[in-house]
mmCIF file with all atom_site columns, C-alpha atoms in Angstrom:
data_model
loop_
_atom_site.group_PDB
_atom_site.id
_atom_site.type_symbol
_atom_site.label_atom_id
_atom_site.label_alt_id
_atom_site.label_comp_id
_atom_site.label_asym_id
_atom_site.label_entity_id
_atom_site.label_seq_id
_atom_site.pdbx_PDB_ins_code
_atom_site.Cartn_x
_atom_site.Cartn_y
_atom_site.Cartn_z
_atom_site.occupancy
_atom_site.B_iso_or_equiv
_atom_site.pdbx_formal_charge
_atom_site.auth_seq_id
_atom_site.auth_comp_id
_atom_site.auth_asym_id
_atom_site.auth_atom_id
_atom_site.pdbx_PDB_model_num
ATOM 1   C CA . LEU A 1 1   ? 0.207   -0.315 0.051   1.00 50.00 ? 1   LEU A CA 1
ATOM 2   C CA . GLU A 1 2   ? 2.793   2.695  1.077   1.00 61.00 ? 2   GLU A CA 1
ATOM 3   C CA . PRO A 1 3   ? 4.491   2.047  -2.568  1.00 63.00 ? 3   PRO A CA 1
ATOM 4   C CA . PHE A 1 4   ? 0.841   2.904  -3.993  1.00 60.00 ? 4   PHE A CA 1
ATOM 5   C CA . ARG A 1 5   ? 0.784   6.030  -2.319  1.00 65.00 ? 5   ARG A CA 1
ATOM 6   C CA . PHE A 1 6   ? 4.328   6.911  -3.269  1.00 62.00 ? 6   PHE A CA 1
ATOM 7   C CA . ILE A 1 7   ? 3.078   6.994  -6.780  1.00 67.00 ? 7   ILE A CA 1
ATOM 8   C CA . VAL A 1 8   ? -0.344  8.818  -6.361  1.00 64.00 ? 8   VAL A CA 1
ATOM 9   C CA . SER A 1 9   ? 1.801   11.377 -4.363  1.00 70.00 ? 9   SER A CA 1
ATOM 10  C CA . PHE A 1 10  ? 3.916   12.339 -7.596  1.00 67.00 ? 10  PHE A CA 1
ATOM 11  C CA . VAL A 1 11  ? 2.307   11.805 -10.228 1.00 69.00 ? 11  VAL A CA 1
ATOM 12  C CA . SER A 1 12  ? 0.026   14.315 -8.162  1.00 70.00 ? 12  SER A CA 1
ATOM 13  C CA . PHE A 1 13  ? 2.684   16.273 -8.188  1.00 68.00 ? 13  PHE A CA 1
ATOM 14  C CA . ILE A 1 14  ? 4.041   16.220 -11.831 1.00 72.00 ? 14  ILE A CA 1
ATOM 15  C CA . PHE A 1 15  ? 0.108   17.281 -12.791 1.00 67.00 ? 15  PHE A CA 1
ATOM 16  C CA . ILE A 1 16  ? 0.338   20.456 -10.191 1.00 69.00 ? 16  ILE A CA 1
ATOM 17  C CA . TRP A 1 17  ? 4.162   21.545 -11.830 1.00 67.00 ? 17  TRP A CA 1
ATOM 18  C CA . SER A 1 18  ? 2.691   20.853 -14.965 1.00 70.00 ? 18  SER A CA 1
ATOM 19  C CA . LEU A 1 19  ? -0.224  23.321 -14.887 1.00 65.00 ? 19  LEU A CA 1
ATOM 20  C CA . TRP A 1 20  ? 2.400   25.862 -12.423 1.00 62.00 ? 20  TRP A CA 1
ATOM 21  C CA . ILE A 1 21  ? 4.515   25.542 -15.118 1.00 67.00 ? 21  ILE A CA 1
ATOM 22  C CA . ARG A 1 22  ? 2.143   25.737 -18.344 1.00 64.00 ? 22  ARG A CA 1
ATOM 23  C CA . TRP A 1 23  ? 1.017   29.168 -16.042 1.00 58.00 ? 23  TRP A CA 1
ATOM 24  C CA . ASN A 1 24  ? 3.829   31.320 -15.698 1.00 63.00 ? 24  ASN A CA 1
ATOM 25  C CA . GLN A 1 25  ? 4.505   30.170 -20.304 1.00 61.00 ? 25  GLN A CA 1
ATOM 26  C CA . LEU A 1 26  ? 0.870   32.004 -20.420 1.00 58.00 ? 26  LEU A CA 1
ATOM 27  C CA . GLY A 1 27  ? 0.799   35.062 -18.175 1.00 53.00 ? 27  GLY A CA 1
ATOM 28  C CA . HIS A 1 28  ? -2.012  34.015 -15.527 1.00 49.00 ? 28  HIS A CA 1
ATOM 29  C CA . SER A 1 29  ? -4.105  36.323 -18.028 1.00 47.00 ? 29  SER A CA 1
ATOM 30  C CA . ALA A 1 30  ? -4.124  34.608 -20.608 1.00 45.00 ? 30  ALA A CA 1
ATOM 31  C CA . LEU A 1 31  ? -4.982  30.745 -19.244 1.00 42.00 ? 31  LEU A CA 1
ATOM 32  C CA . ILE A 1 32  ? -7.812  32.361 -17.779 1.00 46.00 ? 32  ILE A CA 1
ATOM 33  C CA . ARG A 1 33  ? -8.707  33.412 -20.562 1.00 45.00 ? 33  ARG A CA 1
ATOM 34  C CA . ALA A 1 34  ? -7.340  30.766 -23.244 1.00 46.00 ? 34  ALA A CA 1
ATOM 35  C CA . THR A 1 35  ? -9.677  27.910 -20.644 1.00 46.00 ? 35  THR A CA 1
ATOM 36  C CA . ASN A 1 36  ? -13.635 29.895 -19.823 1.00 47.00 ? 36  ASN A CA 1
ATOM 37  C CA . GLU A 1 37  ? -14.032 32.454 -22.534 1.00 46.00 ? 37  GLU A CA 1
ATOM 38  C CA . PRO A 1 38  ? -15.513 31.573 -26.159 1.00 47.00 ? 38  PRO A CA 1
ATOM 39  C CA . ALA A 1 39  ? -13.753 31.761 -29.570 1.00 44.00 ? 39  ALA A CA 1
ATOM 40  C CA . ILE A 1 40  ? -16.550 34.947 -30.610 1.00 43.00 ? 40  ILE A CA 1
ATOM 41  C CA . SER A 1 41  ? -14.803 35.491 -33.646 1.00 44.00 ? 41  SER A CA 1
ATOM 42  C CA . THR A 1 42  ? -14.766 31.034 -34.820 1.00 50.00 ? 42  THR A CA 1
ATOM 43  C CA . ALA A 1 43  ? -18.061 30.622 -33.685 1.00 57.00 ? 43  ALA A CA 1
ATOM 44  C CA . HIS A 1 44  ? -20.262 33.660 -35.500 1.00 68.00 ? 44  HIS A CA 1
ATOM 45  C CA . PRO A 1 45  ? -17.972 36.682 -36.846 1.00 70.00 ? 45  PRO A CA 1
ATOM 46  C CA . TYR A 1 46  ? -21.873 38.782 -36.779 1.00 74.00 ? 46  TYR A CA 1
ATOM 47  C CA . LEU A 1 47  ? -20.834 39.098 -33.153 1.00 75.00 ? 47  LEU A CA 1
ATOM 48  C CA . SER A 1 48  ? -17.351 40.698 -33.465 1.00 76.00 ? 48  SER A CA 1
ATOM 49  C CA . ARG A 1 49  ? -17.992 42.637 -36.689 1.00 80.00 ? 49  ARG A CA 1
ATOM 50  C CA . ASP A 1 50  ? -21.157 44.292 -36.728 1.00 83.00 ? 50  ASP A CA 1
ATOM 51  C CA . SER A 1 51  ? -22.577 47.234 -35.250 1.00 84.00 ? 51  SER A CA 1
ATOM 52  C CA . HIS A 1 52  ? -23.129 46.925 -31.973 1.00 85.00 ? 52  HIS A CA 1
ATOM 53  C CA . ALA A 1 53  ? -27.370 48.090 -32.891 1.00 88.00 ? 53  ALA A CA 1
ATOM 54  C CA . CYS A 1 54  ? -27.511 45.358 -35.242 1.00 90.00 ? 54  CYS A CA 1
ATOM 55  C CA . VAL A 1 55  ? -25.724 42.158 -33.108 1.00 88.00 ? 55  VAL A CA 1
ATOM 56  C CA . PRO A 1 56  ? -29.112 42.100 -30.694 1.00 89.00 ? 56  PRO A CA 1
ATOM 57  C CA . LEU A 1 57  ? -31.135 42.409 -33.972 1.00 92.00 ? 57  LEU A CA 1
ATOM 58  C CA . ARG A 1 58  ? -29.707 39.728 -35.477 1.00 90.00 ? 58  ARG A CA 1
ATOM 59  C CA . ALA A 1 59  ? -29.180 37.847 -32.619 1.00 89.00 ? 59  ALA A CA 1
ATOM 60  C CA . VAL A 1 60  ? -32.927 37.067 -31.514 1.00 91.00 ? 60  VAL A CA 1
ATOM 61  C CA . LEU A 1 61  ? -33.191 36.461 -35.811 1.00 93.00 ? 61  LEU A CA 1
ATOM 62  C CA . ARG A 1 62  ? -31.262 33.658 -35.457 1.00 89.00 ? 62  ARG A CA 1
ATOM 63  C CA . PHE A 1 63  ? -32.703 32.088 -32.355 1.00 88.00 ? 63  PHE A CA 1
ATOM 64  C CA . ASN A 1 64  ? -36.248 32.843 -33.369 1.00 88.00 ? 64  ASN A CA 1
ATOM 65  C CA . ARG A 1 65  ? -36.932 34.797 -30.850 1.00 88.00 ? 65  ARG A CA 1
ATOM 66  C CA . ALA A 1 66  ? -38.096 37.831 -31.159 1.00 91.00 ? 66  ALA A CA 1
ATOM 67  C CA . ARG A 1 67  ? -41.179 38.859 -30.024 1.00 92.00 ? 67  ARG A CA 1
ATOM 68  C CA . LEU A 1 68  ? -42.955 37.815 -33.582 1.00 94.00 ? 68  LEU A CA 1
ATOM 69  C CA . ASN A 1 69  ? -46.678 36.731 -33.659 1.00 95.00 ? 69  ASN A CA 1
ATOM 70  C CA . SER A 1 70  ? -45.316 32.749 -33.852 1.00 94.00 ? 70  SER A CA 1
ATOM 71  C CA . TRP A 1 71  ? -42.829 33.225 -30.946 1.00 91.00 ? 71  TRP A CA 1
ATOM 72  C CA . LEU A 1 72  ? -45.096 35.495 -28.666 1.00 92.00 ? 72  LEU A CA 1
ATOM 73  C CA . PHE A 1 73  ? -48.438 33.186 -29.859 1.00 94.00 ? 73  PHE A CA 1
ATOM 74  C CA . GLU A 1 74  ? -46.068 29.664 -29.432 1.00 91.00 ? 74  GLU A CA 1
ATOM 75  C CA . CYS A 1 75  ? -45.415 31.167 -25.459 1.00 90.00 ? 75  CYS A CA 1
ATOM 76  C CA . LYS A 1 76  ? -49.683 32.356 -25.153 1.00 91.00 ? 76  LYS A CA 1
ATOM 77  C CA . PHE A 1 77  ? -48.773 35.987 -25.215 1.00 91.00 ? 77  PHE A CA 1
ATOM 78  C CA . ASN A 1 78  ? -51.276 36.686 -28.595 1.00 92.00 ? 78  ASN A CA 1
ATOM 79  C CA . ASP A 1 79  ? -54.062 35.187 -29.381 1.00 95.00 ? 79  ASP A CA 1
ATOM 80  C CA . SER A 1 80  ? -52.954 35.485 -32.867 1.00 95.00 ? 80  SER A CA 1
ATOM 81  C CA . ALA A 1 81  ? -49.596 34.409 -35.228 1.00 96.00 ? 81  ALA A CA 1
ATOM 82  C CA . LEU A 1 82  ? -50.347 35.594 -38.478 1.00 97.00 ? 82  LEU A CA 1
ATOM 83  C CA . CYS A 1 83  ? -48.396 38.687 -39.571 1.00 96.00 ? 83  CYS A CA 1
ATOM 84  C CA . GLU A 1 84  ? -50.801 42.046 -38.728 1.00 94.00 ? 84  GLU A CA 1
ATOM 85  C CA . PHE A 1 85  ? -50.759 43.774 -42.554 1.00 95.00 ? 85  PHE A CA 1
ATOM 86  C CA . PRO A 1 86  ? -53.615 42.885 -44.390 1.00 95.00 ? 86  PRO A CA 1
ATOM 87  C CA . SER A 1 87  ? -52.993 41.279 -47.467 1.00 96.00 ? 87  SER A CA 1
ATOM 88  C CA . CYS A 1 88  ? -51.200 39.102 -44.882 1.00 96.00 ? 88  CYS A CA 1
ATOM 89  C CA . HIS A 1 89  ? -53.192 38.232 -41.723 1.00 96.00 ? 89  HIS A CA 1
ATOM 90  C CA . SER A 1 90  ? -55.793 37.700 -44.972 1.00 96.00 ? 90  SER A CA 1
ATOM 91  C CA . SER A 1 91  ? -53.403 35.082 -46.483 1.00 96.00 ? 91  SER A CA 1
ATOM 92  C CA . GLY A 1 92  ? -52.819 33.513 -42.965 1.00 96.00 ? 92  GLY A CA 1
ATOM 93  C CA . LEU A 1 93  ? -49.946 34.209 -42.819 1.00 96.00 ? 93  LEU A CA 1
ATOM 94  C CA . VAL A 1 94  ? -47.839 33.169 -39.918 1.00 96.00 ? 94  VAL A CA 1
ATOM 95  C CA . GLU A 1 95  ? -45.660 36.439 -38.583 1.00 96.00 ? 95  GLU A CA 1
ATOM 96  C CA . SER A 1 96  ? -42.304 34.248 -38.546 1.00 95.00 ? 96  SER A CA 1
ATOM 97  C CA . VAL A 1 97  ? -38.661 35.314 -38.912 1.00 95.00 ? 97  VAL A CA 1
ATOM 98  C CA . GLU A 1 98  ? -38.760 33.242 -42.427 1.00 95.00 ? 98  GLU A CA 1
ATOM 99  C CA . HIS A 1 99  ? -41.516 35.680 -43.366 1.00 96.00 ? 99  HIS A CA 1
ATOM 100 C CA . LEU A 1 100 ? -40.275 38.443 -42.505 1.00 95.00 ? 100 LEU A CA 1
ATOM 101 C CA . VAL A 1 101 ? -36.687 38.616 -43.617 1.00 95.00 ? 101 VAL A CA 1
ATOM 102 C CA . CYS A 1 102 ? -38.494 36.977 -47.543 1.00 94.00 ? 102 CYS A CA 1
ATOM 103 C CA . PHE A 1 103 ? -42.220 37.634 -48.288 1.00 95.00 ? 103 PHE A CA 1
ATOM 104 C CA . CYS A 1 104 ? -43.483 40.568 -45.467 1.00 96.00 ? 104 CYS A CA 1
ATOM 105 C CA . PRO A 1 105 ? -45.040 42.717 -48.938 1.00 96.00 ? 105 PRO A CA 1
ATOM 106 C CA . ARG A 1 106 ? -44.287 45.653 -45.929 1.00 96.00 ? 106 ARG A CA 1
ATOM 107 C CA . PHE A 1 107 ? -40.410 45.237 -46.134 1.00 96.00 ? 107 PHE A CA 1
ATOM 108 C CA . SER A 1 108 ? -39.898 45.352 -49.728 1.00 95.00 ? 108 SER A CA 1
ATOM 109 C CA . ALA A 1 109 ? -38.344 47.665 -50.526 1.00 96.00 ? 109 ALA A CA 1
ATOM 110 C CA . ALA A 1 110 ? -36.608 47.905 -48.178 1.00 96.00 ? 110 ALA A CA 1
ATOM 111 C CA . ARG A 1 111 ? -35.930 43.842 -48.913 1.00 95.00 ? 111 ARG A CA 1
ATOM 112 C CA . GLU A 1 112 ? -35.277 44.553 -52.701 1.00 94.00 ? 112 GLU A CA 1
ATOM 113 C CA . PHE A 1 113 ? -33.139 47.638 -51.985 1.00 95.00 ? 113 PHE A CA 1
ATOM 114 C CA . CYS A 1 114 ? -30.988 45.170 -49.415 1.00 94.00 ? 114 CYS A CA 1
ATOM 115 C CA . ARG A 1 115 ? -30.868 42.017 -52.245 1.00 92.00 ? 115 ARG A CA 1
ATOM 116 C CA . GLN A 1 116 ? -29.640 44.888 -55.030 1.00 92.00 ? 116 GLN A CA 1
ATOM 117 C CA . ARG A 1 117 ? -26.050 45.591 -52.760 1.00 92.00 ? 117 ARG A CA 1
ATOM 118 C CA . LEU A 1 118 ? -25.858 42.186 -52.264 1.00 90.00 ? 118 LEU A CA 1
ATOM 119 C CA . LEU A 1 119 ? -25.987 40.831 -56.145 1.00 89.00 ? 119 LEU A CA 1
ATOM 120 C CA . GLY A 1 120 ? -23.724 43.717 -56.121 1.00 89.00 ? 120 GLY A CA 1
ATOM 121 C CA . LEU A 1 121 ? -21.457 41.874 -54.130 1.00 88.00 ? 121 LEU A CA 1
ATOM 122 C CA . ARG A 1 122 ? -21.872 38.595 -55.542 1.00 83.00 ? 122 ARG A CA 1
ATOM 123 C CA . ALA A 1 123 ? -23.071 37.013 -52.564 1.00 82.00 ? 123 ALA A CA 1
ATOM 124 C CA . LEU A 1 124 ? -26.139 35.937 -54.074 1.00 81.00 ? 124 LEU A CA 1
ATOM 125 C CA . ASP A 1 125 ? -27.140 34.051 -56.853 1.00 74.00 ? 125 ASP A CA 1
ATOM 126 C CA . PRO A 1 126 ? -29.371 35.778 -59.361 1.00 72.00 ? 126 PRO A CA 1
ATOM 127 C CA . ASP A 1 127 ? -32.674 33.255 -58.861 1.00 71.00 ? 127 ASP A CA 1
ATOM 128 C CA . PRO A 1 128 ? -34.727 35.660 -57.352 1.00 67.00 ? 128 PRO A CA 1
ATOM 129 C CA . GLY A 1 129 ? -37.219 32.635 -55.959 1.00 70.00 ? 129 GLY A CA 1
ATOM 130 C CA . ASP A 1 130 ? -34.311 31.595 -53.251 1.00 75.00 ? 130 ASP A CA 1
ATOM 131 C CA . HIS A 1 131 ? -35.199 33.334 -51.124 1.00 86.00 ? 131 HIS A CA 1
ATOM 132 C CA . SER A 1 132 ? -33.399 31.075 -48.545 1.00 86.00 ? 132 SER A CA 1
ATOM 133 C CA . ILE A 1 133 ? -29.517 32.251 -48.948 1.00 87.00 ? 133 ILE A CA 1
ATOM 134 C CA . PHE A 1 134 ? -31.252 35.967 -48.464 1.00 90.00 ? 134 PHE A CA 1
ATOM 135 C CA . LEU A 1 135 ? -32.496 34.709 -44.999 1.00 91.00 ? 135 LEU A CA 1
ATOM 136 C CA . HIS A 1 136 ? -28.863 33.321 -44.287 1.00 89.00 ? 136 HIS A CA 1
ATOM 137 C CA . ARG A 1 137 ? -27.572 36.489 -45.824 1.00 90.00 ? 137 ARG A CA 1
ATOM 138 C CA . VAL A 1 138 ? -29.416 38.513 -43.590 1.00 92.00 ? 138 VAL A CA 1
ATOM 139 C CA . LEU A 1 139 ? -28.739 36.265 -40.509 1.00 91.00 ? 139 LEU A CA 1
ATOM 140 C CA . GLY A 1 140 ? -25.025 36.185 -40.330 1.00 88.00 ? 140 GLY A CA 1
ATOM 141 C CA . SER A 1 141 ? -23.711 33.735 -41.824 1.00 85.00 ? 141 SER A CA 1
ATOM 142 C CA . LEU A 1 142 ? -20.564 33.947 -44.508 1.00 81.00 ? 142 LEU A CA 1
ATOM 143 C CA . THR A 1 143 ? -19.498 30.842 -45.203 1.00 79.00 ? 143 THR A CA 1
ATOM 144 C CA . SER A 1 144 ? -19.064 30.987 -48.821 1.00 80.00 ? 144 SER A CA 1
ATOM 145 C CA . LEU A 1 145 ? -18.327 33.696 -49.325 1.00 83.00 ? 145 LEU A CA 1
ATOM 146 C CA . PRO A 1 146 ? -14.331 35.965 -49.855 1.00 85.00 ? 146 PRO A CA 1
ATOM 147 C CA . PRO A 1 147 ? -13.161 37.808 -46.184 1.00 84.00 ? 147 PRO A CA 1
ATOM 148 C CA . ASN A 1 148 ? -12.700 41.545 -48.129 1.00 86.00 ? 148 ASN A CA 1
ATOM 149 C CA . ILE A 1 149 ? -17.047 41.056 -48.820 1.00 88.00 ? 149 ILE A CA 1
ATOM 150 C CA . HIS A 1 150 ? -18.210 40.630 -44.386 1.00 88.00 ? 150 HIS A CA 1
ATOM 151 C CA . GLN A 1 151 ? -18.013 43.254 -43.559 1.00 88.00 ? 151 GLN A CA 1
ATOM 152 C CA . GLN A 1 152 ? -19.744 44.771 -46.448 1.00 91.00 ? 152 GLN A CA 1
ATOM 153 C CA . LEU A 1 153 ? -22.586 41.983 -46.315 1.00 90.00 ? 153 LEU A CA 1
ATOM 154 C CA . LEU A 1 154 ? -23.175 42.866 -42.570 1.00 91.00 ? 154 LEU A CA 1
ATOM 155 C CA . ASP A 1 155 ? -23.547 46.642 -43.448 1.00 92.00 ? 155 ASP A CA 1
ATOM 156 C CA . PHE A 1 156 ? -25.995 45.967 -45.777 1.00 93.00 ? 156 PHE A CA 1
ATOM 157 C CA . THR A 1 157 ? -27.737 43.639 -44.202 1.00 94.00 ? 157 THR A CA 1
ATOM 158 C CA . GLY A 1 158 ? -27.574 45.381 -41.095 1.00 93.00 ? 158 GLY A CA 1
ATOM 159 C CA . SER A 1 159 ? -29.035 47.832 -42.181 1.00 95.00 ? 159 SER A CA 1
ATOM 160 C CA . PHE A 1 160 ? -32.209 45.877 -44.444 1.00 96.00 ? 160 PHE A CA 1
ATOM 161 C CA . ILE A 1 161 ? -32.744 44.643 -40.735 1.00 95.00 ? 161 ILE A CA 1
ATOM 162 C CA . LEU A 1 162 ? -32.707 48.064 -38.389 1.00 95.00 ? 162 LEU A CA 1
ATOM 163 C CA . ASP A 1 163 ? -35.258 49.328 -41.202 1.00 95.00 ? 163 ASP A CA 1
ATOM 164 C CA . ILE A 1 164 ? -37.061 46.269 -40.125 1.00 95.00 ? 164 ILE A CA 1
ATOM 165 C CA . GLN A 1 165 ? -37.667 46.979 -36.346 1.00 94.00 ? 165 GLN A CA 1
ATOM 166 C CA . ARG A 1 166 ? -38.348 50.502 -37.329 1.00 94.00 ? 166 ARG A CA 1
ATOM 167 C CA . ILE A 1 167 ? -41.417 49.983 -38.663 1.00 93.00 ? 167 ILE A CA 1
ATOM 168 C CA . ARG A 1 168 ? -41.758 46.884 -36.535 1.00 93.00 ? 168 ARG A CA 1
ATOM 169 C CA . PRO A 1 169 ? -40.293 46.270 -33.817 1.00 92.00 ? 169 PRO A CA 1
ATOM 170 C CA . PHE A 1 170 ? -39.381 42.648 -32.701 1.00 88.00 ? 170 PHE A CA 1
ATOM 171 C CA . LEU A 1 171 ? -36.857 43.554 -30.264 1.00 80.00 ? 171 LEU A CA 1
ATOM 172 C CA . ARG A 1 172 ? -37.881 45.843 -27.175 1.00 69.00 ? 172 ARG A CA 1
#
């Protein structure tokens, strides 16, 4: 039993000693930062590159937590999930993130302006029927795009999101 205690003590000593060496090599704050903070810039680049006004708006849209009728109805805060815009309401269209960003006629002018700017960056296919790529770009997806246009894309789509927020507040 005595040799076993010696081995456990020795292994513990080596482990603590290696932590101490690493602590001194990296610096105290670097080790804490490396273990406790997520890498925001690698997870979702829009978090570190987007304007301060747009980050919370884009985030609630991405996570489907915007105060839209579909979410309010799901949480039992609203009697209907339908869009309040008259033509949408009469057609029975649910006010979802996809509807808000891609289809609602209330935002057609702002949407078309944003779409034309993204086409100029070559960040979209020219096919106007493909709404999924437009939705992903507005929500901050920068995949398969050259890094030199990331900031412009975030600026263009951010101004579109801010236009939507001005017309139909979804974050209070």
